PDB file of C-alpha atoms in Angstrom:
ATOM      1  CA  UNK E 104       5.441  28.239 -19.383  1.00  0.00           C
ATOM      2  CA  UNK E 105       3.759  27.590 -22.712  1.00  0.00           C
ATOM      3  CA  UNK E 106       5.232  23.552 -22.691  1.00  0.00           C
ATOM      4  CA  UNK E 107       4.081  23.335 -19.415  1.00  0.00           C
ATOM      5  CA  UNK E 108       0.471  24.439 -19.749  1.00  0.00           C
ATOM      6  CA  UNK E 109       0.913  22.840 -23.031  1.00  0.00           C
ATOM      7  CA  UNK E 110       1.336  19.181 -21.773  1.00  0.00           C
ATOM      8  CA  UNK E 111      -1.223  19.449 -18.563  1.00  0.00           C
ATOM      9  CA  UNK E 112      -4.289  18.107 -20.065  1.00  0.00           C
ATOM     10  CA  UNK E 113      -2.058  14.552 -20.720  1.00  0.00           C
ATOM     11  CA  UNK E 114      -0.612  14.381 -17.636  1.00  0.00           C
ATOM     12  CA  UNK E 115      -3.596  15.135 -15.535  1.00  0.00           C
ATOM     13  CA  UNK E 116      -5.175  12.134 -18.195  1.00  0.00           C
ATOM     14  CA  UNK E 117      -2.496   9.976 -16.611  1.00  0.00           C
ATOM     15  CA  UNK E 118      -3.082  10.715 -13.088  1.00  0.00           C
ATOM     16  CA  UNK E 119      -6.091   9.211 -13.728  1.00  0.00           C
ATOM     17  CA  UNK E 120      -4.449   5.618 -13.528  1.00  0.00           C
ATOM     18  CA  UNK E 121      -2.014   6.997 -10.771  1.00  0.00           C
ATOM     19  CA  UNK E 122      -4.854   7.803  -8.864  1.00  0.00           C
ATOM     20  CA  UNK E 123      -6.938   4.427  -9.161  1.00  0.00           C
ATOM     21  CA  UNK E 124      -3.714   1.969  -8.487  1.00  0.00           C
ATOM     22  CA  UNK E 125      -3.566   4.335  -5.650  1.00  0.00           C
ATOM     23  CA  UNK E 126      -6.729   3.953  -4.147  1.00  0.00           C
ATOM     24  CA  UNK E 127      -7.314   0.060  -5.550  1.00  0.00           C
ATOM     25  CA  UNK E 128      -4.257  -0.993  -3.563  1.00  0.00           C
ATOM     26  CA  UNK E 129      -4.935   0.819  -0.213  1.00  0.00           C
ATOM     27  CA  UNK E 130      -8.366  -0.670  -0.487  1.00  0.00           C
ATOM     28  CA  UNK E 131      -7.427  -3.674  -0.854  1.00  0.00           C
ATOM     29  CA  UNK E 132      -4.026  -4.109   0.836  1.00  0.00           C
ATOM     30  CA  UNK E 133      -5.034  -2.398   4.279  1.00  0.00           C
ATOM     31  CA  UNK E 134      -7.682  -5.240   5.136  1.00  0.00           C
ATOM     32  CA  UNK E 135      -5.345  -8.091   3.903  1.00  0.00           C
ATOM     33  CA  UNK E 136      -2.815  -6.795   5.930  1.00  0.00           C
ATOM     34  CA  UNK E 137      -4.858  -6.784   9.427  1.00  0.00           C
ATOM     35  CA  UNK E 138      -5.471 -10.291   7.854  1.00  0.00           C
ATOM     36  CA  UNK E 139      -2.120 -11.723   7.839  1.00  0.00           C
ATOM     37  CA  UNK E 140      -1.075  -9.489  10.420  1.00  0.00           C
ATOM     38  CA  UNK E 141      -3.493 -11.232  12.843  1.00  0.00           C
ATOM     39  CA  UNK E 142      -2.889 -14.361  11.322  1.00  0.00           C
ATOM     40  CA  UNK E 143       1.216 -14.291  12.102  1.00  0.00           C
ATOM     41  CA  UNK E 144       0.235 -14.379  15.505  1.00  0.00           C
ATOM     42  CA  UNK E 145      -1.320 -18.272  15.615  1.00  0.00           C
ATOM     43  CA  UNK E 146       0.396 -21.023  17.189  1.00  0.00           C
ATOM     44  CA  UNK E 147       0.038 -23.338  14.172  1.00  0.00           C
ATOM     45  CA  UNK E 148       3.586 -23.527  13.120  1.00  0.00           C
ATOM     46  CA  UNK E 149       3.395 -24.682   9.247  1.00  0.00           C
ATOM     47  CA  UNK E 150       1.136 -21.793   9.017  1.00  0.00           C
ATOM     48  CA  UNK E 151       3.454 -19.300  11.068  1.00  0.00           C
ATOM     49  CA  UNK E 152       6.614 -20.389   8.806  1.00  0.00           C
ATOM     50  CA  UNK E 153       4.385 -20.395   5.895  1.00  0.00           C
ATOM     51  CA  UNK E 154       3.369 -16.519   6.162  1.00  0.00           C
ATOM     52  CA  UNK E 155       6.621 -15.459   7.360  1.00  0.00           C
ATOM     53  CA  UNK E 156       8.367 -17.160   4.610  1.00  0.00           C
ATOM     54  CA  UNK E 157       6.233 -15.338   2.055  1.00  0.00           C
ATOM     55  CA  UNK E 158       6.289 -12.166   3.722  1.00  0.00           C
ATOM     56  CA  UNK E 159       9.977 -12.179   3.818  1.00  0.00           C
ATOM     57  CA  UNK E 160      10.380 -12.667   0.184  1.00  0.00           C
ATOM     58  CA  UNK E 161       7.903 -10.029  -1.078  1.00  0.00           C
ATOM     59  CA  UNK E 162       9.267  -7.919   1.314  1.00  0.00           C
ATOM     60  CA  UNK E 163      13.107  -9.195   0.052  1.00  0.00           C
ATOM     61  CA  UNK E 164      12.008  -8.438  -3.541  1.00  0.00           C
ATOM     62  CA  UNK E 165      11.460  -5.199  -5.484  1.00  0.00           C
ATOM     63  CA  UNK E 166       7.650  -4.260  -6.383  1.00  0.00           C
ATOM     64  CA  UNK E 167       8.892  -3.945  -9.952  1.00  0.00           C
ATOM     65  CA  UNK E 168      10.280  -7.278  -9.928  1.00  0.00           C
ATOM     66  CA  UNK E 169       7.104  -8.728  -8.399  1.00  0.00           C
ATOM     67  CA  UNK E 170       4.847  -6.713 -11.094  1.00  0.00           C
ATOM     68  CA  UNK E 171       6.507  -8.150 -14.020  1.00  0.00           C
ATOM     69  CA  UNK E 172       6.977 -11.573 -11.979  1.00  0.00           C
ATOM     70  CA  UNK E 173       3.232 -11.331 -12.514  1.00  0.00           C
ATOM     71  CA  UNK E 174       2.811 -10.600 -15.537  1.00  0.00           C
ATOM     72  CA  UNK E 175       5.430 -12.329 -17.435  1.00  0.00           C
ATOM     73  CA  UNK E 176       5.903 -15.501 -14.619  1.00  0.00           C
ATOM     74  CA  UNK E 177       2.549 -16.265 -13.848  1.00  0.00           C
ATOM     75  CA  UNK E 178       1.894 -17.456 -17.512  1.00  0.00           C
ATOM     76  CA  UNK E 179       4.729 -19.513 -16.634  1.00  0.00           C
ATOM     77  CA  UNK E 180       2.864 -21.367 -14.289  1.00  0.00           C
ATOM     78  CA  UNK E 181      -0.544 -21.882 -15.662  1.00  0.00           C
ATOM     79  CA  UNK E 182      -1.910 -18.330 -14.431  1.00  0.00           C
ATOM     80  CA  UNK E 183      -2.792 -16.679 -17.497  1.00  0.00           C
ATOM     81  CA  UNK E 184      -3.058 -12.407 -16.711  1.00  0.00           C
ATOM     82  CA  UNK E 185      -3.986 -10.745 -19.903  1.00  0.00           C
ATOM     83  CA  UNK E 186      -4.976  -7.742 -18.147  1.00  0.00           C
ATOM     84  CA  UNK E 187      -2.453  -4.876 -17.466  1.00  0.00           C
ATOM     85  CA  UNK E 188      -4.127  -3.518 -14.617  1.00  0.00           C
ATOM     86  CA  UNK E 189      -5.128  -6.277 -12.849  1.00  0.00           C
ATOM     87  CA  UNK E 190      -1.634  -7.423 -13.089  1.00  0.00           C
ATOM     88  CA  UNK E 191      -0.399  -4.759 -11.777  1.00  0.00           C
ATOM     89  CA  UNK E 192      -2.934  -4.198  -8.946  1.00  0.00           C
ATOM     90  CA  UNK E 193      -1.988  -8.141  -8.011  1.00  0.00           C
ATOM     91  CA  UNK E 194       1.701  -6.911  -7.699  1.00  0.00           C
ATOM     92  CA  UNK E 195       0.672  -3.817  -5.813  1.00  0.00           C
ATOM     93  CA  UNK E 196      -1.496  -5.645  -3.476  1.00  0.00           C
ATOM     94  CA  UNK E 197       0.443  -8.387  -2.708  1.00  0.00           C
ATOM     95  CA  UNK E 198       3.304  -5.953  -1.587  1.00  0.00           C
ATOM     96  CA  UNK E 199       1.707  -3.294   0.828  1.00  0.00           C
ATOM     97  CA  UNK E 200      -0.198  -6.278   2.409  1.00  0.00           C
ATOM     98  CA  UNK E 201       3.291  -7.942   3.153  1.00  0.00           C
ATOM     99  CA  UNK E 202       4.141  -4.473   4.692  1.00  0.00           C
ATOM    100  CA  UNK E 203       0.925  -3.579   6.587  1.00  0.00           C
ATOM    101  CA  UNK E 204       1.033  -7.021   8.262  1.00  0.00           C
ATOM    102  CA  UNK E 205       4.431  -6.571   9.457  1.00  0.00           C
ATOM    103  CA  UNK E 206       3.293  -3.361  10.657  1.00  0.00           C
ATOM    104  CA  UNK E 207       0.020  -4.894  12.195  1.00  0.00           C
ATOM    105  CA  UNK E 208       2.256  -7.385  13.579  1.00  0.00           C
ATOM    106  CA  UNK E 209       4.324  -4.989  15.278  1.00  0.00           C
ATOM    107  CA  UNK E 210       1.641  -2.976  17.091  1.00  0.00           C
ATOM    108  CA  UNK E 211      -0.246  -6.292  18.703  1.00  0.00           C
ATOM    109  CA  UNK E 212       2.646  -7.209  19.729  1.00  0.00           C
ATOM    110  CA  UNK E 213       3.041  -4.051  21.537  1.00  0.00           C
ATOM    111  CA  UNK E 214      -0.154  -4.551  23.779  1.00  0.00           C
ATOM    112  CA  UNK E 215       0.572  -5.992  27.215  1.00  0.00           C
ATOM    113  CA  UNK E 216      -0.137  -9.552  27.755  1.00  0.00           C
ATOM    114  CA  UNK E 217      -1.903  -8.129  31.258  1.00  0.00           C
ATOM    115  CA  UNK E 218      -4.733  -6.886  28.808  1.00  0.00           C
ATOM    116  CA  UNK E 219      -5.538 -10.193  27.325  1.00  0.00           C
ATOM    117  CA  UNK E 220      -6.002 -11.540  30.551  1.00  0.00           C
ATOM    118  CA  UNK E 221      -7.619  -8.903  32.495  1.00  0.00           C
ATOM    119  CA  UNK E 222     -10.419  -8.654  29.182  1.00  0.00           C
ATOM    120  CA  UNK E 223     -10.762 -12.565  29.518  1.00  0.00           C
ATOM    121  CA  UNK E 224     -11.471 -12.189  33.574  1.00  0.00           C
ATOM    122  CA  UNK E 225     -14.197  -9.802  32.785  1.00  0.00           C
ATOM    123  CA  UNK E 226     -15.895 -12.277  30.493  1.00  0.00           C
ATOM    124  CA  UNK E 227     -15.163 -10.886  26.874  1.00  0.00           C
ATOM    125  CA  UNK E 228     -14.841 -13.279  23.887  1.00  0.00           C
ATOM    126  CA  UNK E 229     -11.561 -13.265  22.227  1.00  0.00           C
ATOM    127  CA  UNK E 230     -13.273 -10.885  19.421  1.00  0.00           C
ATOM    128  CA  UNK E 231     -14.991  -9.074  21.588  1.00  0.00           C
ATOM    129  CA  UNK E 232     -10.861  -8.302  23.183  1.00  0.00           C
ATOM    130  CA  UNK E 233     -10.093  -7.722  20.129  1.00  0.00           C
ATOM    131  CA  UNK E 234     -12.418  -5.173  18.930  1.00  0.00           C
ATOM    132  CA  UNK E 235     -12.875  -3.545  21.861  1.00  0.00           C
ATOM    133  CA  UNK E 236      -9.862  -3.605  23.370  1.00  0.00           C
ATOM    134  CA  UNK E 237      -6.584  -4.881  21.241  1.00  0.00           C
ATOM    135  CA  UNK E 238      -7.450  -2.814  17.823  1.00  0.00           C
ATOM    136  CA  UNK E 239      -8.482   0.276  18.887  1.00  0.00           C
ATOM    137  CA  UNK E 240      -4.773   0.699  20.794  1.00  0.00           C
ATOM    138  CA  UNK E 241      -3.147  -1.095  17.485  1.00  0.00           C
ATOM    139  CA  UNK E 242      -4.439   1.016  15.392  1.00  0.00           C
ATOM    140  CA  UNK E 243      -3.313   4.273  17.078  1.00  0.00           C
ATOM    141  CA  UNK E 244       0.405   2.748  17.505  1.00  0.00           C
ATOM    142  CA  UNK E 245       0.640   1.638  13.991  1.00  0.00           C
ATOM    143  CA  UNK E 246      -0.551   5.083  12.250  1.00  0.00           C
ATOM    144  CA  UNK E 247       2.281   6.686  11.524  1.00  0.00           C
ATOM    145  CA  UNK E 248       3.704   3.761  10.217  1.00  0.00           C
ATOM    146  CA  UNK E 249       1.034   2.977   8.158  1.00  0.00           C
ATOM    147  CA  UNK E 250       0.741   6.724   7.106  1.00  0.00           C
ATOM    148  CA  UNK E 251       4.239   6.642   5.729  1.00  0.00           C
ATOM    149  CA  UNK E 252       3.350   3.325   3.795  1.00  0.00           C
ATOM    150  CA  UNK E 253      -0.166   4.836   1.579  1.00  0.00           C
ATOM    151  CA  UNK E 254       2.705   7.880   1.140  1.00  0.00           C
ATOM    152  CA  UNK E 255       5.113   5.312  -0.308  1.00  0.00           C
ATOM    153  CA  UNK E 256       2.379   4.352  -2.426  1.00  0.00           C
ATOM    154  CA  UNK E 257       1.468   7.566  -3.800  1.00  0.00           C
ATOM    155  CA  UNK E 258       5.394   7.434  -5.352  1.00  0.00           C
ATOM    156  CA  UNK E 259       5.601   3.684  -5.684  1.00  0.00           C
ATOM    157  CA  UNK E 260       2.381   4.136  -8.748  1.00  0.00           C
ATOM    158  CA  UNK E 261       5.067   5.415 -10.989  1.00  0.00           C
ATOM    159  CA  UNK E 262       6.372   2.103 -11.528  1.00  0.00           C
ATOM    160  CA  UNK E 263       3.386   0.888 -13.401  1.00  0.00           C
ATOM    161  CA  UNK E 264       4.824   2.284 -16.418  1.00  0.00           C
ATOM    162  CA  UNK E 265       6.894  -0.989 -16.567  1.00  0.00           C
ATOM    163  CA  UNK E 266       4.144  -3.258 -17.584  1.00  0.00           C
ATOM    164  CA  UNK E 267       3.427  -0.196 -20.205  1.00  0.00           C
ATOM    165  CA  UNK E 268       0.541   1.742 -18.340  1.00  0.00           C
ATOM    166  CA  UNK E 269      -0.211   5.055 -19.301  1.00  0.00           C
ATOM    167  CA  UNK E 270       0.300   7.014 -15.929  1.00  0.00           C
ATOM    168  CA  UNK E 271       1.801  10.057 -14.520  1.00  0.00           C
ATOM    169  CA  UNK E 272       5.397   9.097 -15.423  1.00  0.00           C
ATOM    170  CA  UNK E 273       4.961   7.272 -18.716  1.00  0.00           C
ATOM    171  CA  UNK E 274       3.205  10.481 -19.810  1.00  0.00           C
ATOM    172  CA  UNK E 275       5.703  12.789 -18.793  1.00  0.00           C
ATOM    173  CA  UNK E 276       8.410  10.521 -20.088  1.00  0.00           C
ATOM    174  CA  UNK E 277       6.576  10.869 -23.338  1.00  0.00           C
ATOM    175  CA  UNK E 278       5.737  14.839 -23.197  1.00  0.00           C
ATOM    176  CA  UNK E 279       9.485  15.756 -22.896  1.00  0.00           C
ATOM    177  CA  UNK E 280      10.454  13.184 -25.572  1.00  0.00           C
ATOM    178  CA  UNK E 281       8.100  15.328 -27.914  1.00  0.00           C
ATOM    179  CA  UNK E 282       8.923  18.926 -26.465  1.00  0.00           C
ATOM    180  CA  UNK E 283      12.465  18.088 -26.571  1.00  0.00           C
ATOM    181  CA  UNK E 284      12.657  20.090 -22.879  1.00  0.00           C
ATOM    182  CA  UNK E 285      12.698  18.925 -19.206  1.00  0.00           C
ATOM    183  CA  UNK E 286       9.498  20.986 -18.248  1.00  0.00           C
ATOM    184  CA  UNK E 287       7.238  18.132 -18.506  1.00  0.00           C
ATOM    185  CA  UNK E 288       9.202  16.283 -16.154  1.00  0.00           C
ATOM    186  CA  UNK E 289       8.850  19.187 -13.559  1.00  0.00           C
ATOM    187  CA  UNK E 290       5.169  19.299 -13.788  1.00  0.00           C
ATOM    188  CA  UNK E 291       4.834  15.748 -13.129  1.00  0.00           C
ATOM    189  CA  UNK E 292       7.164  16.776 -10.010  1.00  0.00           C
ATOM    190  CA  UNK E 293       4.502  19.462  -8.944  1.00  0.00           C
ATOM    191  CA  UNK E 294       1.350  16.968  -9.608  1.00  0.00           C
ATOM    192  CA  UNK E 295       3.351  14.329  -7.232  1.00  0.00           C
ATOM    193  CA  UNK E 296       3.842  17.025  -4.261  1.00  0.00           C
ATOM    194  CA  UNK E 297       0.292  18.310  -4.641  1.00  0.00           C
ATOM    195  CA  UNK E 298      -0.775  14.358  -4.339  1.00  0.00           C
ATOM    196  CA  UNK E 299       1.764  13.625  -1.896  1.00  0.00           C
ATOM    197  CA  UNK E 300       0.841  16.936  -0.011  1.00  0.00           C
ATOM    198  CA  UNK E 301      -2.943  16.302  -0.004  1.00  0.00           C
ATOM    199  CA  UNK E 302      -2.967  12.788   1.445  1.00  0.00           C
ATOM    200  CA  UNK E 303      -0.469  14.334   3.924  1.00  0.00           C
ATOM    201  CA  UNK E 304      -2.903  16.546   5.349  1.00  0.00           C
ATOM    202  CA  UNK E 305      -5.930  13.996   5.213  1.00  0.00           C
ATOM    203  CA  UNK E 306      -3.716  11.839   7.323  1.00  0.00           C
ATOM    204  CA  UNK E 307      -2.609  14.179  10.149  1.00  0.00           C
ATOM    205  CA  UNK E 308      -6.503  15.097  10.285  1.00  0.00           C
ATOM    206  CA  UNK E 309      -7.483  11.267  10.322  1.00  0.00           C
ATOM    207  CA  UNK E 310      -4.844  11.320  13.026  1.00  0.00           C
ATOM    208  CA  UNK E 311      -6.042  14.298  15.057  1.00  0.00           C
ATOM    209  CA  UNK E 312      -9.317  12.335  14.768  1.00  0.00           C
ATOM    210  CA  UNK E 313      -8.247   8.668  16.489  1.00  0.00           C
ATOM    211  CA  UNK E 314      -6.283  11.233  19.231  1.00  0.00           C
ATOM    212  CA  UNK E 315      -9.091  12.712  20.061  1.00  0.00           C
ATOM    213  CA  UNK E 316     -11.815   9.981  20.443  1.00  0.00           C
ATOM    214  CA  UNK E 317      -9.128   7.498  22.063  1.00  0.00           C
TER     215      UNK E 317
END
């Protein structure tokens, strides 16, 4: 008990950097995702095979791969990255949008093709369909998919370690290094179900919330 409360105040430092990959790549990657999710619907076919080709290799690849691909390619190539974090946030953001717009994807494709038509009869603009119509159905299909995804994520931030981050798991990696005991590791264990709990229960509230205004 003593190591435990004894290494807190570093790990709950390092959650710090857990928690802003977190919410930097969900911020980011959600909105790039309905991007490119929208975008592997167009009949321009250099485009289509474009997208899909990239999508299937960051999707083909592991993140930690792709962060120090970043990193420790990009140089490489003329793209210079001499910050950590924004490395890493590149990687991070890069990835989930590859996901989300698969996901995306996957719900439009679920609408009828009788809604498109009946939305153009009345006179709607294509975003006007989309808004009004098309997204609000997406989005409800594609929740629990994209709930398991930002749940991933919460997990996936441990990896950031690799491009020598202080986070969550770097610290605890440290703290039972120095205590010479496994405690450490166990409280970084609790702080990962309390974070994995709480965005558990904001999503099946945000999800009680579309069900009951759709």
């Amino acid at each position: 008990m003593d190591i435990a409360l004894k290494v807190l105040p570093s790990l709950l430092d390092a959650t710090k950097m857990t928690l802003e990959v977190f919410f930097m790549t969900l911020l980011l990657s959600l909105p790039l995702g309905l991007v490119l999710g929208l975008l592997l619907k167009t009949k321009i076919k250099w485009l289509n095979y474009l997208l899909n080709s990239l999508i299937w290799i960051i999707r083909g690849t592991p993140l930690l791969l792709q962060m120090i691909f970043v990193f420790y390619g990009f140089p490489l190539l003329g793209f210079i990255i001499e910050n950590r974090v924004a490395a890493v946030l590149l990687a991070f953001v890069i990835n989930y949008a590859a996901y989300f717009a698969e996901i995306f994807r996957g719900g439009i494709q679920a609408i009828p093709k009788g809604q498109y038509e009946a939305a153009q009869v009345l006179g709607l603009t294509k975003l006007e369909t989309l808004k009004k119509i098309i997204m609000p159905q997406v989005i409800k299909i594609v929740y629990p998919s994209i709930g398991n995804e930002i749940i991933t994520l919460v997990k996936d931030t441990s990896l950031v370690y690799a491009l020598g981050l202080s986070e969550l798991m770097k610290a605890g990696r440290i703290a039972m290094q120095r205590e010479v005991s496994i405690i450490p590791l166990i409280d970084v264990a609790i702080i990962y179900l309390i974070l994995t709990g709480v965005m558990t229960l904001i999503l099946k509230y945000c999800e009680k919330k579309i069900n009951y205004y759709q």
